[in-house]
Amino acid sequence: MPLNFVKSTKNKNLLVYSGYIFVKDYKKKEKIYWKCVKYSTDKCRGRVHTYLEEVVYHKDEHNHVPPY
């Protein structure tokens, strides 16, 4: 299943997964760690890890409704 991205207002890629939006947290080799865009404002704990354009981990602990 291909990953779905949208652009932020700063022209950065945001990952859309399961109706939620994630911003890149950090990268180690080919693995990218994403955190929910509501991490700072709402202390949301939602996370996604991708490896070679595929989701390998999804922590679905959001404390808000999905925007999509």
mmCIF file of N, CA and C in Angstrom:
data_model
loop_
_atom_site.group_PDB
_atom_site.id
_atom_site.type_symbol
_atom_site.label_atom_id
_atom_site.label_comp_id
_atom_site.label_asym_id
_atom_site.label_seq_id
_atom_site.Cartn_x
_atom_site.Cartn_y
_atom_site.Cartn_z
ATOM 1 N N MET A 1 0.850 -1.179 0.000
ATOM 2 C CA MET A 1 0.000 0.000 0.000
ATOM 3 C C MET A 1 0.898 1.247 0.000
ATOM 4 N N PRO A 2 0.751 2.109 -0.985
ATOM 5 C CA PRO A 2 1.615 3.297 -1.050
ATOM 6 C C PRO A 2 1.299 4.294 0.059
ATOM 7 N N LEU A 3 2.326 4.981 0.503
ATOM 8 C CA LEU A 3 2.146 5.995 1.535
ATOM 9 C C LEU A 3 1.504 7.234 0.926
ATOM 10 N N ASN A 4 0.711 7.920 1.733
ATOM 11 C CA ASN A 4 -0.016 9.098 1.286
ATOM 12 C C ASN A 4 0.564 10.326 1.988
ATOM 13 N N PHE A 5 0.952 11.335 1.214
ATOM 14 C CA PHE A 5 1.553 12.542 1.769
ATOM 15 C C PHE A 5 0.780 13.782 1.343
ATOM 16 N N VAL A 6 0.828 14.793 2.191
ATOM 17 C CA VAL A 6 0.348 16.133 1.859
ATOM 18 C C VAL A 6 1.486 17.089 2.203
ATOM 19 N N LYS A 7 1.421 18.299 1.695
ATOM 20 C CA LYS A 7 2.455 19.295 1.977
ATOM 21 C C LYS A 7 2.016 20.202 3.124
ATOM 22 N N SER A 8 2.958 20.541 3.987
ATOM 23 C CA SER A 8 2.697 21.483 5.071
ATOM 24 C C SER A 8 2.774 22.901 4.519
ATOM 25 N N THR A 9 2.453 23.869 5.352
ATOM 26 C CA THR A 9 2.560 25.269 4.933
ATOM 27 C C THR A 9 4.017 25.664 4.689
ATOM 28 N N LYS A 10 4.944 24.887 5.258
ATOM 29 C CA LYS A 10 6.376 25.130 5.041
ATOM 30 C C LYS A 10 6.943 24.215 3.949
ATOM 31 N N ASN A 11 6.037 23.619 3.156
ATOM 32 C CA ASN A 11 6.386 22.757 2.027
ATOM 33 C C ASN A 11 7.123 21.477 2.437
ATOM 34 N N LYS A 12 6.853 20.969 3.626
ATOM 35 C CA LYS A 12 7.424 19.705 4.097
ATOM 36 C C LYS A 12 6.394 18.596 3.884
ATOM 37 N N ASN A 13 6.888 17.359 3.703
ATOM 38 C CA ASN A 13 5.986 16.224 3.565
ATOM 39 C C ASN A 13 5.381 15.854 4.911
ATOM 40 N N LEU A 14 4.072 15.677 4.922
ATOM 41 C CA LEU A 14 3.353 15.173 6.081
ATOM 42 C C LEU A 14 2.727 13.848 5.678
ATOM 43 N N LEU A 15 2.862 12.852 6.529
ATOM 44 C CA LEU A 15 2.303 11.536 6.262
ATOM 45 C C LEU A 15 0.852 11.491 6.724
ATOM 46 N N VAL A 16 -0.032 11.011 5.860
ATOM 47 C CA VAL A 16 -1.433 10.791 6.231
ATOM 48 C C VAL A 16 -1.621 9.286 6.337
ATOM 49 N N TYR A 17 -2.005 8.827 7.539
ATOM 50 C CA TYR A 17 -2.166 7.393 7.776
ATOM 51 C C TYR A 17 -3.324 7.175 8.741
ATOM 52 N N SER A 18 -4.250 6.323 8.380
ATOM 53 C CA SER A 18 -5.436 6.009 9.197
ATOM 54 C C SER A 18 -6.218 7.265 9.570
ATOM 55 N N GLY A 19 -6.219 8.250 8.685
ATOM 56 C CA GLY A 19 -6.987 9.465 8.925
ATOM 57 C C GLY A 19 -6.278 10.525 9.746
ATOM 58 N N TYR A 20 -5.091 10.229 10.236
ATOM 59 C CA TYR A 20 -4.318 11.173 11.042
ATOM 60 C C TYR A 20 -3.125 11.700 10.248
ATOM 61 N N ILE A 21 -2.592 12.829 10.680
ATOM 62 C CA ILE A 21 -1.457 13.454 10.005
ATOM 63 C C ILE A 21 -0.232 13.370 10.914
ATOM 64 N N PHE A 22 0.894 12.995 10.314
ATOM 65 C CA PHE A 22 2.141 12.819 11.055
ATOM 66 C C PHE A 22 3.251 13.651 10.428
ATOM 67 N N VAL A 23 4.103 14.201 11.277
ATOM 68 C CA VAL A 23 5.268 14.965 10.847
ATOM 69 C C VAL A 23 6.513 14.118 11.125
ATOM 70 N N LYS A 24 7.533 14.264 10.276
ATOM 71 C CA LYS A 24 8.761 13.489 10.461
ATOM 72 C C LYS A 24 9.446 13.921 11.748
ATOM 73 N N ASP A 25 9.740 12.951 12.604
ATOM 74 C CA ASP A 25 10.432 13.215 13.860
ATOM 75 C C ASP A 25 11.942 13.093 13.636
ATOM 76 N N TYR A 26 12.377 11.925 13.137
ATOM 77 C CA TYR A 26 13.788 11.737 12.803
ATOM 78 C C TYR A 26 13.938 10.538 11.879
ATOM 79 N N LYS A 27 15.150 10.366 11.361
ATOM 80 C CA LYS A 27 15.437 9.290 10.415
ATOM 81 C C LYS A 27 16.720 8.588 10.814
ATOM 82 N N LYS A 28 16.709 7.240 10.745
ATOM 83 C CA LYS A 28 17.900 6.418 10.969
ATOM 84 C C LYS A 28 18.030 5.488 9.774
ATOM 85 N N LYS A 29 19.027 5.723 8.976
ATOM 86 C CA LYS A 29 19.238 4.976 7.730
ATOM 87 C C LYS A 29 17.978 5.060 6.879
ATOM 88 N N GLU A 30 17.326 3.944 6.610
ATOM 89 C CA GLU A 30 16.128 3.944 5.757
ATOM 90 C C GLU A 30 14.825 3.996 6.556
ATOM 91 N N LYS A 31 14.921 4.013 7.882
ATOM 92 C CA LYS A 31 13.726 4.025 8.728
ATOM 93 C C LYS A 31 13.402 5.457 9.144
ATOM 94 N N ILE A 32 12.137 5.848 8.942
ATOM 95 C CA ILE A 32 11.694 7.192 9.309
ATOM 96 C C ILE A 32 10.683 7.078 10.441
ATOM 97 N N TYR A 33 10.868 7.880 11.464
ATOM 98 C CA TYR A 33 10.006 7.905 12.635
ATOM 99 C C TYR A 33 9.126 9.151 12.549
ATOM 100 N N TRP A 34 7.813 8.943 12.596
ATOM 101 C CA TRP A 34 6.848 10.022 12.468
ATOM 102 C C TRP A 34 6.075 10.173 13.764
ATOM 103 N N LYS A 35 5.706 11.419 14.090
ATOM 104 C CA LYS A 35 4.859 11.663 15.257
ATOM 105 C C LYS A 35 3.645 12.468 14.819
ATOM 106 N N CYS A 36 2.584 12.346 15.565
ATOM 107 C CA CYS A 36 1.347 13.051 15.253
ATOM 108 C C CYS A 36 1.586 14.563 15.270
ATOM 109 N N VAL A 37 0.936 15.282 14.355
ATOM 110 C CA VAL A 37 1.106 16.737 14.313
ATOM 111 C C VAL A 37 0.559 17.409 15.565
ATOM 112 N N LYS A 38 -0.268 16.710 16.332
ATOM 113 C CA LYS A 38 -0.826 17.259 17.574
ATOM 114 C C LYS A 38 0.044 16.918 18.785
ATOM 115 N N TYR A 39 1.256 16.422 18.535
ATOM 116 C CA TYR A 39 2.163 16.036 19.619
ATOM 117 C C TYR A 39 2.463 17.200 20.560
ATOM 118 N N SER A 40 2.797 18.340 20.024
ATOM 119 C CA SER A 40 3.169 19.494 20.855
ATOM 120 C C SER A 40 1.967 20.175 21.491
ATOM 121 N N THR A 41 0.917 20.383 20.708
ATOM 122 C CA THR A 41 -0.232 21.142 21.214
ATOM 123 C C THR A 41 -1.132 20.330 22.130
ATOM 124 N N ASP A 42 -1.355 19.049 21.796
ATOM 125 C CA ASP A 42 -2.295 18.218 22.561
ATOM 126 C C ASP A 42 -1.637 17.044 23.274
ATOM 127 N N LYS A 43 -0.307 16.949 23.211
ATOM 128 C CA LYS A 43 0.432 15.834 23.828
ATOM 129 C C LYS A 43 -0.019 14.478 23.284
ATOM 130 N N CYS A 44 -0.370 14.439 21.999
ATOM 131 C CA CYS A 44 -0.828 13.202 21.374
ATOM 132 C C CYS A 44 0.335 12.222 21.239
ATOM 133 N N ARG A 45 0.072 10.945 21.509
ATOM 134 C CA ARG A 45 1.107 9.913 21.508
ATOM 135 C C ARG A 45 1.109 9.053 20.243
ATOM 136 N N GLY A 46 0.319 9.419 19.244
ATOM 137 C CA GLY A 46 0.273 8.649 17.998
ATOM 138 C C GLY A 46 1.617 8.664 17.282
ATOM 139 N N ARG A 47 2.038 7.497 16.781
ATOM 140 C CA ARG A 47 3.334 7.352 16.107
ATOM 141 C C ARG A 47 3.206 6.399 14.927
ATOM 142 N N VAL A 48 4.071 6.588 13.949
ATOM 143 C CA VAL A 48 4.201 5.679 12.812
ATOM 144 C C VAL A 48 5.686 5.564 12.491
ATOM 145 N N HIS A 49 6.122 4.343 12.158
ATOM 146 C CA HIS A 49 7.482 4.125 11.677
ATOM 147 C C HIS A 49 7.365 3.567 10.264
ATOM 148 N N THR A 50 8.158 4.103 9.347
ATOM 149 C CA THR A 50 8.172 3.582 7.984
ATOM 150 C C THR A 50 9.576 3.111 7.638
ATOM 151 N N TYR A 51 9.616 2.073 6.806
ATOM 152 C CA TYR A 51 10.886 1.540 6.327
ATOM 153 C C TYR A 51 10.733 1.257 4.840
ATOM 154 N N LEU A 52 11.555 1.906 4.037
ATOM 155 C CA LEU A 52 11.495 1.744 2.582
ATOM 156 C C LEU A 52 10.077 1.942 2.048
ATOM 157 N N GLU A 53 9.465 3.048 2.438
ATOM 158 C CA GLU A 53 8.134 3.438 1.949
ATOM 159 C C GLU A 53 7.012 2.486 2.370
ATOM 160 N N GLU A 54 7.189 1.803 3.500
ATOM 161 C CA GLU A 54 6.158 0.903 4.014
ATOM 162 C C GLU A 54 6.022 1.092 5.523
ATOM 163 N N VAL A 55 4.782 1.106 6.021
ATOM 164 C CA VAL A 55 4.545 1.242 7.461
ATOM 165 C C VAL A 55 4.923 -0.065 8.144
ATOM 166 N N VAL A 56 5.801 0.026 9.142
ATOM 167 C CA VAL A 56 6.227 -1.157 9.886
ATOM 168 C C VAL A 56 5.778 -1.104 11.347
ATOM 169 N N TYR A 57 5.284 0.052 11.787
ATOM 170 C CA TYR A 57 4.821 0.197 13.172
ATOM 171 C C TYR A 57 3.805 1.322 13.214
ATOM 172 N N HIS A 58 2.737 1.102 13.981
ATOM 173 C CA HIS A 58 1.720 2.144 14.152
ATOM 174 C C HIS A 58 1.214 2.105 15.587
ATOM 175 N N LYS A 59 1.457 3.169 16.328
ATOM 176 C CA LYS A 59 0.963 3.309 17.701
ATOM 177 C C LYS A 59 -0.260 4.212 17.631
ATOM 178 N N ASP A 60 -1.426 3.607 17.742
ATOM 179 C CA ASP A 60 -2.694 4.318 17.553
ATOM 180 C C ASP A 60 -3.239 4.811 18.890
ATOM 181 N N GLU A 61 -2.497 5.699 19.544
ATOM 182 C CA GLU A 61 -2.910 6.238 20.843
ATOM 183 C C GLU A 61 -3.186 7.731 20.732
ATOM 184 N N HIS A 62 -4.086 8.092 19.838
ATOM 185 C CA HIS A 62 -4.429 9.501 19.650
ATOM 186 C C HIS A 62 -5.438 9.939 20.712
ATOM 187 N N ASN A 63 -5.331 11.178 21.136
ATOM 188 C CA ASN A 63 -6.263 11.719 22.126
ATOM 189 C C ASN A 63 -7.184 12.762 21.493
ATOM 190 N N HIS A 64 -7.382 12.651 20.182
ATOM 191 C CA HIS A 64 -8.240 13.580 19.439
ATOM 192 C C HIS A 64 -8.839 12.828 18.253
ATOM 193 N N VAL A 65 -9.853 13.400 17.653
ATOM 194 C CA VAL A 65 -10.477 12.763 16.490
ATOM 195 C C VAL A 65 -9.604 12.997 15.255
ATOM 196 N N PRO A 66 -9.664 12.079 14.291
ATOM 197 C CA PRO A 66 -8.858 12.271 13.080
ATOM 198 C C PRO A 66 -9.394 13.415 12.228
ATOM 199 N N PRO A 67 -8.494 14.184 11.609
ATOM 200 C CA PRO A 67 -8.942 15.292 10.763
ATOM 201 C C PRO A 67 -9.512 14.828 9.427
ATOM 202 N N TYR A 68 -9.215 13.582 9.011
ATOM 203 C CA TYR A 68 -9.720 13.056 7.734
ATOM 204 C C TYR A 68 -10.664 11.906 7.966
#
